[in-house]
Coordinates of C-alpha atoms in Angstrom, one line a residue:
Chain H
M1 CA 0.2 0.1 -0.1
K2 CA 1.2 3.2 -0.8
S3 CA 2.1 5.5 2.4
E4 CA -0.1 8.5 1.3
A5 CA -3.1 6.3 0.9
R6 CA -2.9 4.5 4.8
N7 CA -5.6 5.4 6.9
P8 CA -3.8 7.6 9.8
H9 CA -6.5 6.8 12.4
L10 CA -4.9 3.3 12.8
D11 CA -2.1 4.8 14.6
E12 CA -4.5 5.9 17.4
L13 CA -5.3 2.0 18.1
D14 CA -3.6 0.1 20.6
I15 CA -4.6 -3.2 18.8
D16 CA -6.3 -3.5 15.4
F17 CA -8.6 -6.3 15.4
L18 CA -9.0 -7.5 11.8
Y19 CA -12.5 -8.8 12.9
H20 CA -13.5 -11.1 9.8
L21 CA -10.3 -12.4 9.4
G22 CA -9.9 -13.3 12.9
L23 CA -6.3 -11.7 13.3
N24 CA -5.2 -8.8 15.4
T25 CA -2.0 -6.7 15.9
G26 CA -1.3 -8.5 19.1
M27 CA -0.4 -11.6 17.2
D28 CA 3.0 -11.5 15.7
L29 CA 1.9 -10.6 12.2
K30 CA 5.4 -10.0 10.9
N31 CA 6.2 -13.7 11.6
M32 CA 3.3 -15.2 10.3
F33 CA 3.3 -13.4 6.9
S34 CA 6.5 -11.6 5.9
G35 CA 7.5 -12.4 2.6
V36 CA 4.2 -12.7 1.0
K37 CA 4.3 -11.2 -2.4
Y38 CA 1.0 -12.6 -4.1
V39 CA -2.5 -12.3 -2.6
C40 CA -4.8 -14.5 -4.4
M41 CA -8.5 -14.0 -3.7
G42 CA -11.2 -16.5 -4.7
G43 CA -15.2 -16.8 -4.1
S44 CA -15.4 -19.7 -2.0
A45 CA -13.3 -21.5 0.5
D46 CA -13.3 -24.6 -1.6
R47 CA -11.4 -22.6 -4.3
A48 CA -9.0 -20.9 -1.8
E49 CA -8.1 -24.3 -0.4
A50 CA -7.6 -25.7 -4.1
L51 CA -5.6 -22.9 -5.0
A52 CA -3.3 -23.1 -1.9
Q53 CA -2.8 -26.6 -2.5
K54 CA -1.8 -26.2 -6.1
A55 CA 0.4 -23.3 -5.4
A56 CA 2.2 -25.5 -3.0
E57 CA 2.8 -28.2 -5.8
E58 CA 3.5 -25.6 -8.6
L59 CA 6.1 -23.5 -6.4
G60 CA 7.5 -26.5 -4.6
V61 CA 6.7 -25.5 -1.0
A62 CA 6.2 -28.1 1.4
V63 CA 3.0 -28.6 3.4
P64 CA 2.1 -30.2 6.6
E65 CA 0.7 -33.6 6.5
G66 CA -3.0 -33.7 5.6
G67 CA -2.5 -30.4 3.3
V68 CA -2.6 -26.9 3.8
Q69 CA -4.0 -25.2 6.8
T70 CA -6.1 -22.2 7.4
I71 CA -4.8 -19.2 9.3
G72 CA -7.2 -17.0 11.5
K73 CA -11.1 -17.7 11.8
T74 CA -13.0 -19.6 9.2
E75 CA -16.3 -18.2 9.8
R76 CA -16.3 -15.5 7.2
F77 CA -13.2 -16.1 5.0
S78 CA -10.6 -19.0 4.6
L79 CA -7.0 -17.9 4.6
Y80 CA -4.1 -19.9 3.4
R81 CA -0.4 -19.0 3.2
V82 CA 2.1 -21.0 0.8
G83 CA 5.4 -19.5 0.6
P84 CA 5.2 -15.9 -1.1
V85 CA 1.4 -16.6 -1.7
I86 CA -1.9 -16.0 0.2
S87 CA -5.0 -17.8 -0.9
C88 CA -8.1 -16.5 0.6
S89 CA -11.7 -16.5 0.0
H90 CA -13.7 -13.3 -0.7
G91 CA -17.3 -14.6 -0.6
M92 CA -19.8 -13.1 -3.4
G93 CA -20.4 -9.8 -4.2
M94 CA -18.5 -6.3 -3.8
P95 CA -19.6 -5.7 0.0
S96 CA -18.1 -9.1 0.9
M97 CA -14.9 -8.3 -1.4
S98 CA -14.6 -5.1 0.2
I99 CA -14.4 -6.3 3.9
L100 CA -11.6 -8.5 2.7
L101 CA -9.6 -5.8 0.7
H102 CA -9.8 -3.6 4.0
E103 CA -8.6 -6.1 6.3
M104 CA -6.2 -8.0 3.6
A105 CA -4.4 -4.4 3.2
K106 CA -4.1 -3.8 6.7
L107 CA -2.8 -7.3 7.5
M108 CA 0.0 -6.9 4.7
D109 CA 1.0 -3.4 6.1
Y110 CA 1.2 -4.8 9.7
A111 CA 3.3 -7.6 8.5
G112 CA 5.6 -5.2 6.7
C113 CA 5.0 -7.1 3.5
Q114 CA 6.5 -4.9 0.4
D115 CA 5.3 -4.7 -3.5
V116 CA 2.5 -7.1 -2.8
Q117 CA 0.1 -7.8 -5.8
F118 CA -3.5 -8.7 -5.3
I119 CA -5.0 -11.2 -7.9
R120 CA -8.7 -11.9 -8.1
V121 CA -8.9 -15.5 -9.4
G122 CA -12.6 -16.6 -10.1
T123 CA -15.5 -17.7 -12.2
S124 CA -17.7 -15.6 -14.5
G125 CA -20.4 -15.7 -17.1
G126 CA -18.6 -15.1 -20.6
V127 CA -20.1 -12.8 -23.0
G128 CA -19.5 -14.2 -26.6
V129 CA -16.6 -16.4 -25.7
E130 CA -16.4 -20.2 -25.5
P131 CA -17.1 -21.5 -22.0
G132 CA -13.8 -22.4 -20.1
T133 CA -12.0 -19.3 -21.7
V134 CA -9.9 -17.4 -19.2
I135 CA -10.4 -13.6 -19.2
V136 CA -7.6 -11.4 -17.9
A137 CA -9.3 -7.9 -17.2
E138 CA -8.2 -5.0 -18.8
E139 CA -10.4 -2.8 -16.7
G140 CA -13.5 -3.3 -14.5
L141 CA -17.0 -2.0 -15.7
N142 CA -19.9 -1.5 -13.5
G143 CA -23.4 -2.6 -14.2
K144 CA -24.2 0.5 -16.2
L145 CA -21.0 -0.2 -18.3
Q146 CA -19.1 2.6 -16.6
L147 CA -15.4 2.7 -15.7
A148 CA -16.6 3.2 -12.3
F149 CA -17.2 2.2 -8.7
E150 CA -19.8 4.0 -6.5
Q151 CA -19.8 3.9 -2.9
V152 CA -22.0 5.6 -0.2
E153 CA -20.4 7.2 2.5
L154 CA -22.0 9.2 5.4
G155 CA -25.0 9.0 3.3
E156 CA -23.5 10.4 0.3
T157 CA -22.7 8.9 -3.4
Y158 CA -19.0 8.9 -4.1
S159 CA -17.3 7.5 -7.6
Y160 CA -14.0 5.9 -7.8
Q161 CA -12.1 5.2 -10.9
T162 CA -11.6 1.3 -11.8
R163 CA -8.7 1.2 -14.0
L164 CA -6.1 -2.0 -13.3
D165 CA -2.8 -2.5 -13.8
R166 CA -2.2 -3.1 -17.7
Q167 CA 1.1 -4.3 -17.4
L168 CA 0.4 -6.8 -15.0
A169 CA -2.5 -8.1 -17.2
Q170 CA 0.0 -8.5 -20.2
D171 CA 2.4 -10.4 -17.9
I172 CA -0.5 -12.7 -16.5
L173 CA -1.4 -13.5 -20.0
A174 CA 1.7 -14.3 -21.2
A175 CA 1.9 -16.8 -18.8
R176 CA -0.9 -18.6 -20.3
G177 CA 0.9 -21.6 -21.9
D178 CA -1.5 -24.0 -23.4
I179 CA -4.7 -22.5 -21.7
R180 CA -7.2 -20.5 -23.5
A181 CA -6.9 -17.1 -22.3
Q182 CA -7.5 -13.4 -23.6
L183 CA -7.7 -9.8 -22.7
G184 CA -11.3 -8.1 -22.1
K185 CA -13.4 -6.1 -20.2
T186 CA -14.7 -7.4 -17.0
M187 CA -18.3 -6.3 -15.9
G188 CA -19.1 -6.5 -12.2
T189 CA -22.7 -6.6 -10.8
D190 CA -24.4 -6.4 -7.5
D191 CA -27.0 -9.1 -8.5
F192 CA -26.7 -12.4 -10.3
Y193 CA -30.1 -12.6 -11.7
E194 CA -31.9 -9.3 -12.5
G195 CA -28.4 -7.5 -12.1
Q196 CA -27.0 -9.4 -15.1
G197 CA -30.3 -9.5 -17.0
R198 CA -31.0 -13.1 -16.4
L199 CA -34.7 -14.7 -17.1
D200 CA -34.5 -17.3 -14.5
G201 CA -34.6 -15.4 -11.4
A202 CA -37.6 -16.2 -9.0
L203 CA -39.5 -13.0 -9.8
K204 CA -41.1 -11.8 -13.1
P205 CA -38.7 -9.3 -14.6
R206 CA -39.1 -5.9 -15.9
Y207 CA -37.7 -6.6 -19.2
T208 CA -37.8 -8.8 -22.0
E209 CA -35.7 -11.5 -23.8
A210 CA -35.1 -9.2 -26.6
Q211 CA -34.1 -6.4 -24.1
R212 CA -31.9 -8.7 -22.2
M213 CA -30.1 -9.7 -25.4
A214 CA -29.7 -6.2 -26.4
F215 CA -28.2 -5.3 -23.3
L216 CA -25.7 -8.3 -23.7
R217 CA -24.8 -7.3 -27.3
R218 CA -24.2 -3.7 -25.9
A219 CA -21.9 -4.7 -23.2
N220 CA -20.1 -7.1 -25.6
E221 CA -19.7 -4.3 -28.1
A222 CA -18.2 -2.1 -25.4
G223 CA -15.5 -4.7 -24.9
V224 CA -16.9 -6.9 -22.1
R225 CA -16.1 -10.6 -22.2
N226 CA -17.1 -11.6 -19.0
I227 CA -19.5 -10.7 -16.0
E228 CA -19.1 -11.2 -12.3
M229 CA -19.8 -9.6 -9.2
E230 CA -16.4 -8.2 -7.6
A231 CA -14.5 -6.3 -10.6
P232 CA -15.3 -2.5 -9.6
A233 CA -14.9 -2.7 -6.0
F234 CA -11.6 -4.5 -6.3
A235 CA -10.4 -2.3 -9.0
A236 CA -11.2 0.9 -7.3
F237 CA -9.9 -0.2 -3.9
C238 CA -6.4 -1.5 -5.3
L239 CA -6.2 1.7 -7.2
R240 CA -6.8 4.1 -4.1
A241 CA -4.3 2.0 -2.3
G242 CA -1.5 1.9 -5.0
I243 CA -1.6 -2.0 -4.8
P244 CA -0.9 -3.7 -8.3
A245 CA -4.1 -5.5 -9.1
A246 CA -5.4 -8.1 -11.7
I247 CA -8.6 -10.1 -12.2
V248 CA -8.7 -13.2 -13.9
C249 CA -11.8 -15.2 -14.3
T250 CA -12.7 -18.3 -16.4
T251 CA -16.1 -18.3 -17.9
L252 CA -18.6 -20.8 -16.9
L253 CA -21.1 -20.5 -19.8
N254 CA -21.8 -18.1 -22.7
R255 CA -24.2 -15.4 -21.6
L256 CA -25.2 -14.7 -25.5
E257 CA -26.4 -18.3 -25.6
G258 CA -28.4 -18.7 -22.2
D259 CA -28.7 -18.0 -18.5
Q260 CA -28.1 -21.5 -16.8
V261 CA -24.9 -23.0 -15.7
R262 CA -25.3 -26.6 -17.4
S263 CA -21.8 -27.8 -17.6
T264 CA -21.1 -31.0 -15.4
P265 CA -19.3 -30.9 -12.1
E266 CA -16.2 -32.2 -13.7
Q267 CA -16.2 -29.3 -16.5
L268 CA -16.8 -26.5 -13.9
A269 CA -13.5 -28.0 -11.9
Q270 CA -11.6 -27.8 -15.1
F271 CA -12.9 -24.2 -16.0
S272 CA -12.1 -23.0 -12.5
D273 CA -8.9 -24.9 -12.5
N274 CA -7.8 -22.8 -15.7
A275 CA -7.8 -19.6 -14.0
Q276 CA -5.9 -20.8 -11.1
R277 CA -3.2 -22.4 -13.4
V278 CA -2.7 -19.4 -15.3
V279 CA -2.1 -17.3 -12.2
L280 CA 0.2 -19.8 -10.7
R281 CA 2.2 -20.0 -14.0
Y282 CA 2.5 -16.2 -13.7
I283 CA 3.5 -16.4 -10.0
R284 CA 6.2 -19.4 -10.9
G285 CA 7.8 -17.5 -13.7
Q286 CA 8.2 -14.2 -11.7
L287 CA 9.7 -16.2 -8.7
G288 CA 12.0 -17.9 -11.3
K289 CA 13.2 -14.4 -12.4
A290 CA 13.9 -13.2 -8.9
V291 CA 16.0 -16.4 -8.3
A292 CA 17.7 -15.9 -11.6
G293 CA 18.3 -12.3 -10.8
A294 CA 19.6 -12.8 -7.3
Chain M
M1 CA -44.6 -16.3 -3.2
K2 CA -47.6 -14.7 -4.6
S3 CA -48.5 -16.0 -8.1
E4 CA -48.6 -12.7 -10.0
A5 CA -44.9 -12.1 -8.8
R6 CA -43.6 -15.6 -10.3
N7 CA -41.4 -15.4 -13.2
P8 CA -43.4 -16.8 -16.1
H9 CA -40.1 -17.7 -17.8
L10 CA -39.3 -20.4 -15.4
D11 CA -42.0 -22.5 -17.3
E12 CA -39.8 -22.6 -20.1
L13 CA -37.0 -24.5 -18.4
D14 CA -37.1 -28.3 -18.6
I15 CA -34.7 -28.6 -15.5
D16 CA -34.1 -25.4 -13.4
F17 CA -30.5 -25.5 -11.8
L18 CA -30.5 -23.6 -8.6
Y19 CA -26.7 -23.2 -8.9
H20 CA -25.6 -21.8 -5.7
L21 CA -27.7 -24.1 -3.6
G22 CA -26.5 -27.3 -5.8
L23 CA -30.2 -28.6 -6.3
N24 CA -32.4 -28.9 -9.3
T25 CA -35.6 -29.4 -10.5
G26 CA -34.7 -32.9 -11.6
M27 CA -34.9 -34.0 -7.7
D28 CA -37.7 -34.7 -5.6
L29 CA -37.8 -31.3 -4.0
K30 CA -41.1 -31.8 -2.9
N31 CA -40.2 -34.7 -0.8
M32 CA -37.3 -33.2 0.5
F33 CA -39.2 -29.6 1.5
S34 CA -42.5 -30.2 1.9
G35 CA -44.0 -28.8 5.2
V36 CA -41.3 -26.2 5.5
K37 CA -43.0 -23.0 6.9
Y38 CA -40.0 -20.9 8.4
V39 CA -36.7 -20.1 6.3
C40 CA -34.4 -18.6 8.7
M41 CA -31.2 -16.9 7.2
G42 CA -27.9 -16.1 8.8
G43 CA -24.6 -14.8 7.5
S44 CA -22.2 -17.7 8.2
A45 CA -22.2 -21.5 7.5
D46 CA -21.5 -21.9 11.3
R47 CA -24.6 -19.7 12.2
A48 CA -26.7 -21.5 9.9
E49 CA -25.6 -25.1 11.7
A50 CA -25.8 -23.6 15.4
L51 CA -29.6 -22.1 14.3
A52 CA -30.5 -25.8 12.8
Q53 CA -29.1 -27.7 15.8
K54 CA -30.9 -25.3 18.4
A55 CA -34.0 -25.3 16.2
A56 CA -34.0 -29.3 16.8
E57 CA -33.6 -28.9 20.5
E58 CA -36.3 -26.1 20.9
L59 CA -38.7 -28.0 18.5
G60 CA -38.1 -31.7 19.5
V61 CA -37.3 -32.8 16.1
A62 CA -34.8 -35.7 16.0
V63 CA -31.7 -35.1 14.2
P64 CA -29.3 -37.9 12.8
E65 CA -26.2 -39.1 14.9
G66 CA -23.6 -36.5 14.5
G67 CA -26.0 -33.6 14.4
V68 CA -27.9 -31.6 11.8
Q69 CA -26.9 -32.3 8.1
T70 CA -26.5 -30.2 5.1
I71 CA -28.5 -30.6 2.1
G72 CA -27.1 -29.5 -1.6
K73 CA -23.6 -28.2 -2.1
T74 CA -22.0 -26.1 0.6
E75 CA -19.3 -24.4 -1.6
R76 CA -21.5 -21.0 -1.4
F77 CA -24.3 -21.4 1.1
S78 CA -24.8 -23.9 3.8
L79 CA -28.6 -25.1 3.9
Y80 CA -30.1 -27.3 6.8
R81 CA -33.7 -28.6 7.0
V82 CA -35.2 -29.1 10.7
G83 CA -39.1 -30.1 10.6
P84 CA -40.7 -27.0 9.5
V85 CA -37.6 -25.0 9.4
I86 CA -34.9 -24.4 6.9
S87 CA -31.8 -22.9 8.2
C88 CA -29.5 -21.4 5.5
S89 CA -26.3 -18.9 5.3
H90 CA -26.4 -15.9 3.0
G91 CA -23.0 -14.8 3.2
M92 CA -22.1 -11.1 3.7
G93 CA -23.8 -8.3 1.7
M94 CA -26.7 -7.7 -0.6
P95 CA -25.6 -9.3 -3.5
S96 CA -24.8 -12.5 -1.9
M97 CA -28.1 -12.4 -0.1
S98 CA -30.0 -11.7 -3.1
I99 CA -28.5 -14.8 -5.0
L100 CA -30.1 -16.8 -2.1
L101 CA -33.3 -15.2 -2.1
H102 CA -33.7 -16.1 -5.8
E103 CA -32.8 -19.6 -5.2
M104 CA -34.7 -20.2 -2.1
A105 CA -38.1 -18.4 -3.5
K106 CA -37.9 -20.9 -6.4
L107 CA -37.0 -23.8 -4.0
M108 CA -40.2 -22.9 -1.8
D109 CA -42.2 -22.7 -4.9
Y110 CA -41.2 -25.9 -6.5
A111 CA -41.5 -27.8 -3.5
G112 CA -44.9 -26.6 -3.0
C113 CA -44.5 -24.9 0.4
Q114 CA -47.2 -22.5 1.0
D115 CA -47.5 -19.5 3.4
V116 CA -43.7 -19.6 4.0
Q117 CA -42.0 -16.8 6.1
F118 CA -38.3 -15.6 5.6
I119 CA -36.6 -14.4 8.7
R120 CA -33.1 -13.0 8.8
V121 CA -31.4 -13.8 11.9
G122 CA -28.0 -11.9 12.0
T123 CA -25.6 -9.7 13.8
S124 CA -25.2 -5.7 13.4
G125 CA -23.5 -3.0 15.0
G126 CA -26.0 -1.1 17.4
V127 CA -26.6 2.5 17.2
G128 CA -27.3 3.9 20.7
V129 CA -28.3 0.5 22.2
E130 CA -26.3 -1.8 24.5
P131 CA -24.1 -4.4 22.9
G132 CA -26.3 -7.6 22.8
T133 CA -29.7 -6.1 22.5
V134 CA -31.8 -7.7 19.9
I135 CA -33.2 -5.3 17.2
V136 CA -36.5 -6.5 15.4
A137 CA -36.7 -4.6 12.2
E138 CA -39.5 -2.4 11.6
E139 CA -38.1 -1.5 8.2
G140 CA -35.1 -1.5 6.3
L141 CA -33.1 1.5 5.3
N142 CA -30.4 2.0 2.6
G143 CA -27.0 3.8 3.4
K144 CA -28.7 6.9 2.5
L145 CA -31.4 6.6 5.2
Q146 CA -33.8 6.0 2.5
L147 CA -36.7 3.5 2.6
A148 CA -35.4 2.1 -0.7
F149 CA -33.1 -0.8 -2.5
E150 CA -31.6 0.3 -5.8
Q151 CA -30.9 -2.0 -8.1
V152 CA -29.2 -1.8 -11.4
E153 CA -31.0 -3.9 -14.2
L154 CA -29.8 -3.8 -18.0
G155 CA -27.7 -0.6 -17.1
E156 CA -30.7 1.3 -15.5
T157 CA -31.1 2.1 -12.0
Y158 CA -34.6 1.2 -10.4
S159 CA -35.8 1.7 -6.6
Y160 CA -37.8 -0.9 -4.7
Q161 CA -39.8 -0.4 -1.5
T162 CA -38.1 -1.6 1.7
R163 CA -41.1 -2.1 4.0
L164 CA -41.3 -5.2 6.2
D165 CA -44.1 -6.9 7.9
R166 CA -45.1 -4.8 10.9
Q167 CA -47.3 -7.8 12.4
L168 CA -44.6 -10.3 12.2
A169 CA -42.1 -7.9 13.9
Q170 CA -44.5 -7.5 16.6
D171 CA -45.3 -11.3 17.0
I172 CA -41.5 -12.0 17.0
L173 CA -41.0 -9.3 19.7
A174 CA -43.6 -10.7 21.7
A175 CA -41.7 -13.9 22.0
R176 CA -38.6 -12.1 23.4
G177 CA -39.1 -13.4 26.9
D178 CA -36.2 -12.6 29.1
I179 CA -34.0 -11.8 26.0
R180 CA -33.4 -7.8 25.6
A181 CA -35.1 -6.9 22.5
Q182 CA -36.7 -3.9 20.9
L183 CA -38.0 -2.6 17.7
G184 CA -36.0 -0.3 15.7
K185 CA -35.1 0.9 12.0
T186 CA -32.3 -1.3 10.7
M187 CA -29.9 0.4 7.9
G188 CA -27.9 -1.8 5.4
T189 CA -24.9 -0.7 3.7
D190 CA -22.8 -2.0 0.8
D191 CA -19.6 -1.8 2.9
F192 CA -18.7 -2.5 6.4
Y193 CA -15.8 0.0 6.7
E194 CA -16.3 3.4 4.8
G195 CA -20.0 2.5 3.9
Q196 CA -20.6 2.4 7.7
G197 CA -18.4 5.5 8.6
R198 CA -15.8 3.4 10.3
L199 CA -12.5 5.0 10.9
D200 CA -10.5 2.0 11.1
G201 CA -10.4 0.8 7.4
A202 CA -7.3 0.3 5.4
L203 CA -7.5 3.7 3.5
K204 CA -7.7 7.5 4.7
P205 CA -11.2 8.2 4.9
R206 CA -12.6 11.4 3.4
Y207 CA -14.5 12.2 6.5
T208 CA -13.5 13.4 9.9
E209 CA -14.3 11.8 13.3
A210 CA -16.8 14.7 13.9
Q211 CA -18.5 14.0 10.4
R212 CA -18.8 10.3 11.3
M213 CA -20.3 11.0 14.6
A214 CA -22.7 13.7 13.2
F215 CA -24.0 10.9 10.4
L216 CA -24.5 8.3 13.1
R217 CA -26.5 10.5 15.4
R218 CA -28.5 11.8 12.3
A219 CA -29.0 7.9 11.5
N220 CA -30.1 7.6 15.3
E221 CA -32.4 10.2 15.3
A222 CA -34.2 8.8 12.2
G223 CA -34.6 5.7 14.4
V224 CA -31.9 3.4 13.3
R225 CA -30.9 1.1 15.9
N226 CA -28.6 -1.0 14.1
I227 CA -26.4 -1.3 10.9
E228 CA -25.8 -4.2 8.8
M229 CA -25.4 -5.3 5.3
E230 CA -28.4 -6.8 3.9
A231 CA -31.8 -5.2 5.1
P232 CA -32.8 -3.3 1.9
A233 CA -32.3 -6.3 -0.5
F234 CA -33.8 -8.7 1.7
A235 CA -36.8 -6.3 2.4
A236 CA -37.2 -5.4 -1.2
F237 CA -37.3 -8.9 -2.4
C238 CA -39.6 -10.3 -0.1
L239 CA -42.0 -7.5 -0.4
R240 CA -41.9 -7.9 -4.3
A241 CA -42.4 -11.7 -3.8
G242 CA -45.4 -11.3 -1.1
I243 CA -43.3 -13.3 1.5
P244 CA -43.7 -12.4 4.9
A245 CA -40.4 -11.2 6.2
A246 CA -38.6 -10.1 9.3
I247 CA -35.2 -9.3 10.4
V248 CA -33.8 -10.0 13.6
C249 CA -30.2 -9.0 14.6
T250 CA -28.4 -8.9 17.6
T251 CA -26.0 -5.9 18.1
L252 CA -22.4 -6.5 18.6
L253 CA -21.2 -3.2 19.9
N254 CA -22.6 0.5 20.1
R255 CA -21.3 2.5 17.0
L256 CA -21.7 5.6 19.0
E257 CA -19.0 4.6 21.2
G258 CA -16.5 3.1 18.6
D259 CA -15.7 1.2 15.6
Q260 CA -13.9 -2.1 16.6
V261 CA -15.7 -5.2 17.8
R262 CA -13.9 -5.6 21.1
S263 CA -16.1 -8.3 22.9
T264 CA -14.7 -11.8 23.7
P265 CA -15.6 -14.8 21.5
E266 CA -17.9 -15.9 24.4
Q267 CA -19.6 -12.6 24.5
L268 CA -20.2 -12.7 20.8
A269 CA -21.3 -16.1 20.7
Q270 CA -23.8 -15.2 23.3
F271 CA -25.1 -12.1 21.4
S272 CA -25.6 -14.1 18.3
D273 CA -27.5 -16.7 20.5
N274 CA -30.0 -14.0 21.7
A275 CA -31.1 -13.4 18.1
Q276 CA -31.4 -16.9 17.4
R277 CA -33.5 -17.5 20.5
V278 CA -36.0 -14.9 20.2
V279 CA -36.8 -16.3 16.6
L280 CA -37.1 -20.0 17.9
R281 CA -39.4 -18.8 20.6
Y282 CA -41.5 -17.2 18.2
I283 CA -41.6 -20.4 15.8
R284 CA -42.2 -22.4 18.7
G285 CA -45.0 -20.5 19.7
Q286 CA -46.5 -20.4 16.2
L287 CA -46.4 -24.2 16.2
G288 CA -47.8 -24.5 19.4
K289 CA -50.7 -22.5 18.4
A290 CA -51.2 -24.6 15.0
V291 CA -51.3 -27.8 16.9
A292 CA -53.8 -26.0 19.8
G293 CA -56.0 -25.0 16.9
A294 CA -55.9 -28.3 14.9

């Protein structure tokens, strides 16, 4: 985090309780987390564990018998550390993501970690791309197709920019190897059903099938290649904090062809694995460079 | 769900995959869920399990050895059924809650459940009330102190009303027994830190301590007794669907006195238990009436 972005009020706290992580500054956070360079965030606890386990294999980091272990409490988020990598779940949607971002940025700061990158590794609905394609986000758009994240503070609405780190996106894409991946704009919405123009929600929608398709085509023409539920908040926070950030999401379906996720559990696991592998290949490559340059 | 609110497009689906619940209409949902009358929703999987276990005890429902069992997949939400009660987690924030609401309303509809009530049972920050107090919401306000939930659909913003069922709130409050509980307005925000005027987020806030306190006092004067992250979306959905709905949240701290949650884990467990007990007493009373009236 850049020093000018840091909250000066934190200096007034004797102990800072990172409530949703179950960690606090009374613990030896430096000992627990020093050396972390990459914070990977995925939606569910299952995926955070899977990514941590794969990171251990890909990076050759020894793990305890029985596999990787969580750190802190697991009621809200599940956090793993594997060498220079943290893998943590963020739940679904921007409010949940936002909580994790604040506490993770403070954690990295308290632990004295330098030059940390935040990478969201997740799943999404594709727009005009084949299911299983990994989209590395060029930028994050909100549900109104704006390059903005709107947040209400003390009753007033403020708008924050949602640019992402272009170089980091290029570097991650370059590490894709044999996995189908491409750059694209990622739209993040506050709802999965009506917020993404689905016709399979519980309630009678106010829009028709033709209006739904026209909106998805308009998004596609604006460069949107996938839709998820975290991009604007994630991009805006990291930009404010001065943390290099990337969003790498696999697509589970093509929204131009339907609303329902109909792939088999095996296919879905493979799709999710695609995004994680791209990111781990990127990290392995960076660590190799660091060793070669040492 | 009232019939005029139901999404007619659902009739076009051969099978409806309730993706985040891991259930679908190819399963015998009637057999699995018929007789459910109360859907209780709490933030975390741990709390959903705790409420299910307590429901079994309070209502005298037999559970398998080893305790209550989840139904469907547990990657996103954890769902338990105990007699006439479903206990399910909803994650943090309105986008996550919204996903659950759509899929749960469809589930109840497909299972043929009639006259179902949705009750959110959770935790919150208090505003001018002693920690541990249970607030039964009279209505849900958004972060701008409006009786509204704003949702973006196909790129446009729409506003929905957030009235709750006053009679249901009264009935739940009347079941409080020896637990400290009261009516109040519940404010739901899209962020825990800057969205609730906290001074302990990662980033330098744009507001001062004096402005923060002025906003919390203004909210308090408007009748707000607690702040959480789901009320407007929950109230708006249930009102549109015609589902009687209540929000029953314990308070973990008094925001007029600070931002950090500093109670011990034992106190926090007791606080959380308070809200669950009030709701279970209400349900037990209703079931007793049904038996007496039969």
